PDB file of C-alpha atoms and ligand atoms in Angstrom:
ATOM      1  CA  MET A  23     -34.335   8.922 -27.277  1.00  0.00           C
ATOM      2  CA  PRO A  24     -35.989   8.268 -30.659  1.00  0.00           C
ATOM      3  CA  THR A  25     -36.058   4.598 -31.540  1.00  0.00           C
ATOM      4  CA  CYS A  26     -38.301   2.679 -33.926  1.00  0.00           C
ATOM      5  CA  ALA A  27     -41.627   0.853 -33.892  1.00  0.00           C
ATOM      6  CA  HIS A  28     -39.908  -2.530 -33.437  1.00  0.00           C
ATOM      7  CA  ILE A  29     -38.015  -1.463 -30.336  1.00  0.00           C
ATOM      8  CA  ASP A  30     -40.996   0.443 -28.968  1.00  0.00           C
ATOM      9  CA  ALA A  31     -43.119  -2.714 -29.324  1.00  0.00           C
ATOM     10  CA  LEU A  32     -40.846  -4.840 -27.111  1.00  0.00           C
ATOM     11  CA  GLU A  33     -42.572  -5.556 -23.822  1.00  0.00           C
ATOM     12  CA  SER A  34     -39.873  -7.683 -22.251  1.00  0.00           C
ATOM     13  CA  LEU A  35     -36.300  -8.470 -23.156  1.00  0.00           C
ATOM     14  CA  LYS A  36     -35.057 -11.929 -24.001  1.00  0.00           C
ATOM     15  CA  ALA A  37     -31.924 -12.888 -22.127  1.00  0.00           C
ATOM     16  CA  PRO A  38     -29.361 -15.218 -23.726  1.00  0.00           C
ATOM     17  CA  ARG A  39     -30.065 -18.898 -23.045  1.00  0.00           C
ATOM     18  CA  ALA A  40     -26.328 -19.511 -22.925  1.00  0.00           C
ATOM     19  CA  HIS A  41     -23.326 -17.251 -23.424  1.00  0.00           C
ATOM     20  CA  LEU A  42     -22.305 -18.648 -26.795  1.00  0.00           C
ATOM     21  CA  CYS A  43     -23.100 -18.266 -30.484  1.00  0.00           C
ATOM     22  CA  GLU A  44     -25.542 -21.063 -31.237  1.00  0.00           C
ATOM     23  CA  GLU A  45     -24.311 -21.312 -34.854  1.00  0.00           C
ATOM     24  CA  CYS A  46     -20.573 -21.007 -34.182  1.00  0.00           C
ATOM     25  CA  VAL A  47     -20.648 -23.892 -31.702  1.00  0.00           C
ATOM     26  CA  LYS A  48     -22.047 -26.146 -34.456  1.00  0.00           C
ATOM     27  CA  SER A  49     -19.161 -25.320 -36.789  1.00  0.00           C
ATOM     28  CA  LYS A  50     -16.571 -24.965 -33.996  1.00  0.00           C
ATOM     29  CA  SER A  51     -15.962 -21.345 -35.000  1.00  0.00           C
ATOM     30  CA  SER A  52     -15.041 -18.483 -32.709  1.00  0.00           C
ATOM     31  CA  TRP A  53     -16.768 -15.165 -32.135  1.00  0.00           C
ATOM     32  CA  VAL A  54     -16.062 -11.720 -30.700  1.00  0.00           C
ATOM     33  CA  HIS A  55     -19.300 -10.463 -29.162  1.00  0.00           C
ATOM     34  CA  LEU A  56     -22.747 -11.964 -28.699  1.00  0.00           C
ATOM     35  CA  ARG A  57     -26.207 -10.635 -29.557  1.00  0.00           C
ATOM     36  CA  THR A  58     -29.602 -12.084 -28.662  1.00  0.00           C
ATOM     37  CA  CYS A  59     -32.490 -11.968 -31.153  1.00  0.00           C
ATOM     38  CA  GLN A  60     -35.465 -10.361 -29.446  1.00  0.00           C
ATOM     39  CA  GLN A  61     -37.947 -12.210 -31.653  1.00  0.00           C
ATOM     40  CA  CYS A  62     -36.892 -15.806 -30.992  1.00  0.00           C
ATOM     41  CA  GLY A  63     -34.239 -15.577 -28.281  1.00  0.00           C
ATOM     42  CA  THR A  64     -31.406 -17.065 -30.333  1.00  0.00           C
ATOM     43  CA  THR A  65     -27.955 -15.838 -29.324  1.00  0.00           C
ATOM     44  CA  LEU A  66     -25.556 -15.276 -32.212  1.00  0.00           C
ATOM     45  CA  CYS A  67     -22.297 -13.474 -32.980  1.00  0.00           C
ATOM     46  CA  CYS A  68     -21.780  -9.826 -33.930  1.00  0.00           C
ATOM     47  CA  ASP A  69     -20.452  -8.158 -37.085  1.00  0.00           C
ATOM     48  CA  SER A  70     -16.934  -8.088 -35.643  1.00  0.00           C
ATOM     49  CA  SER A  71     -16.998 -11.882 -35.605  1.00  0.00           C
ATOM     50  CA  PRO A  72     -15.882 -13.869 -38.683  1.00  0.00           C
ATOM     51  CA  ASN A  73     -19.301 -15.412 -39.315  1.00  0.00           C
ATOM     52  CA  LYS A  74     -21.602 -12.469 -38.504  1.00  0.00           C
ATOM     53  CA  HIS A  75     -24.371 -14.876 -37.538  1.00  0.00           C
ATOM     54  CA  ALA A  76     -26.635 -12.252 -35.913  1.00  0.00           C
ATOM     55  CA  SER A  77     -26.796 -10.183 -39.121  1.00  0.00           C
ATOM     56  CA  ALA A  78     -27.324 -13.306 -41.206  1.00  0.00           C
ATOM     57  CA  HIS A  79     -30.146 -14.395 -38.907  1.00  0.00           C
ATOM     58  CA  ALA A  80     -31.841 -11.002 -39.106  1.00  0.00           C
ATOM     59  CA  GLY A  81     -31.610 -11.045 -42.891  1.00  0.00           C
ATOM     60  CA  ALA A  82     -32.829 -14.617 -43.257  1.00  0.00           C
ATOM     61  CA  THR A  83     -35.667 -14.503 -40.730  1.00  0.00           C
ATOM     62  CA  GLN A  84     -36.683 -10.813 -40.839  1.00  0.00           C
ATOM     63  CA  HIS A  85     -36.306 -10.737 -37.049  1.00  0.00           C
ATOM     64  CA  PRO A  86     -35.471  -7.043 -36.658  1.00  0.00           C
ATOM     65  CA  VAL A  87     -34.158  -6.422 -33.149  1.00  0.00           C
ATOM     66  CA  ILE A  88     -31.158  -7.761 -31.248  1.00  0.00           C
ATOM     67  CA  ALA A  89     -29.911  -6.999 -27.764  1.00  0.00           C
ATOM     68  CA  SER A  90     -26.298  -7.139 -26.715  1.00  0.00           C
ATOM     69  CA  ALA A  91     -25.639 -10.347 -24.792  1.00  0.00           C
ATOM     70  CA  GLU A  92     -22.405  -8.973 -23.367  1.00  0.00           C
ATOM     71  CA  PRO A  93     -22.235  -8.550 -19.582  1.00  0.00           C
ATOM     72  CA  GLY A  94     -22.642  -4.904 -18.625  1.00  0.00           C
ATOM     73  CA  GLU A  95     -24.006  -3.839 -22.033  1.00  0.00           C
ATOM     74  CA  GLN A  96     -27.650  -2.792 -22.134  1.00  0.00           C
ATOM     75  CA  TRP A  97     -28.631  -1.825 -25.627  1.00  0.00           C
ATOM     76  CA  LEU A  98     -30.886  -2.840 -28.481  1.00  0.00           C
ATOM     77  CA  TYR A  99     -30.370  -2.532 -32.213  1.00  0.00           C
ATOM     78  CA  CYS A 100     -32.919  -2.726 -35.025  1.00  0.00           C
ATOM     79  CA  TYR A 101     -31.485  -3.865 -38.362  1.00  0.00           C
ATOM     80  CA  PRO A 102     -34.151  -2.581 -40.797  1.00  0.00           C
ATOM     81  CA  ASP A 103     -34.305   0.849 -39.164  1.00  0.00           C
ATOM     82  CA  ASP A 104     -30.629   1.069 -38.145  1.00  0.00           C
ATOM     83  CA  ALA A 105     -31.971   2.206 -34.764  1.00  0.00           C
ATOM     84  CA  PHE A 106     -30.062   1.957 -31.500  1.00  0.00           C
ATOM     85  CA  ALA A 107     -31.459   2.236 -27.988  1.00  0.00           C
ATOM     86  CA  GLU A 108     -30.021   1.859 -24.522  1.00  0.00           C
ATOM     87  CA  TYR A 109     -32.166   0.595 -21.689  1.00  0.00           C
TER      88      TYR A 109
HETATM   89 ZN1  LIG B  23     -37.189  -1.115 -36.168  1.00  0.00          ZN
HETATM   90 ZN1  LIG B  24     -21.561 -17.145 -34.842  1.00  0.00          ZN
HETATM   91 ZN1  LIG B  25     -34.589 -14.554 -34.303  1.00  0.00          ZN
END
């Protein structure tokens, strides 16, 4: 499956530290799905969530790749390349 240089460069996957959006808990917001940044390990909420913290984090930090933090989902997504990979 063709991916991108960012995903290809990952040697190990970062698991969520806790099953919650680390930004939403600060503002007592809710979320739909969770994603874990593969650069720094922060777990944040998806684009279906009201605050879209994972996208905001990727844009603000230039951390390109997230993994789904949902149980049973095993995929990666790269924001700058719009690349998706299952593992
Ligand atoms: Zn990439
Ligand atoms: Zn959030
Ligand atoms: Zn990050």
